[in-house]
């Protein structure tokens, strides 16, 4: 029998991965409106200013922020896949 908590954990991890990717994909759209949703915990240490984000300047620091977000998304996705594989879900589901 599948544990509801384990299934929920897989779904939460996958949702975090998708949310992180949508954050990156939406950066260009939001920068036009002078909005940014990139975490300050990642932008501040590299000295990335909001103006750099709004102008989408191709700087090493901004690339590093994108890489960190993408790496986190990949880690969440990989973890979700590993947990899902361990669940041994029946492939002939009736729902």
Short mmCIF file of C-alpha atoms in Angstrom, two decimals, residues 80-89:
data_model
loop_
_atom_site.label_atom_id
_atom_site.label_comp_id
_atom_site.label_asym_id
_atom_site.label_seq_id
_atom_site.Cartn_x
_atom_site.Cartn_y
_atom_site.Cartn_z
CA UNK A 80 11.37 13.28 -6.71
CA UNK A 81 12.20 10.77 -9.45
CA UNK A 82 14.22 8.63 -7.02
CA UNK A 83 11.40 8.61 -4.48
CA UNK A 84 8.85 7.85 -7.18
CA UNK A 85 10.91 4.88 -8.36
CA UNK A 86 10.94 3.54 -4.80
CA UNK A 87 7.16 3.78 -4.53
CA UNK A 88 6.71 0.98 -7.09
CA UNK A 89 3.44 2.38 -8.34
#
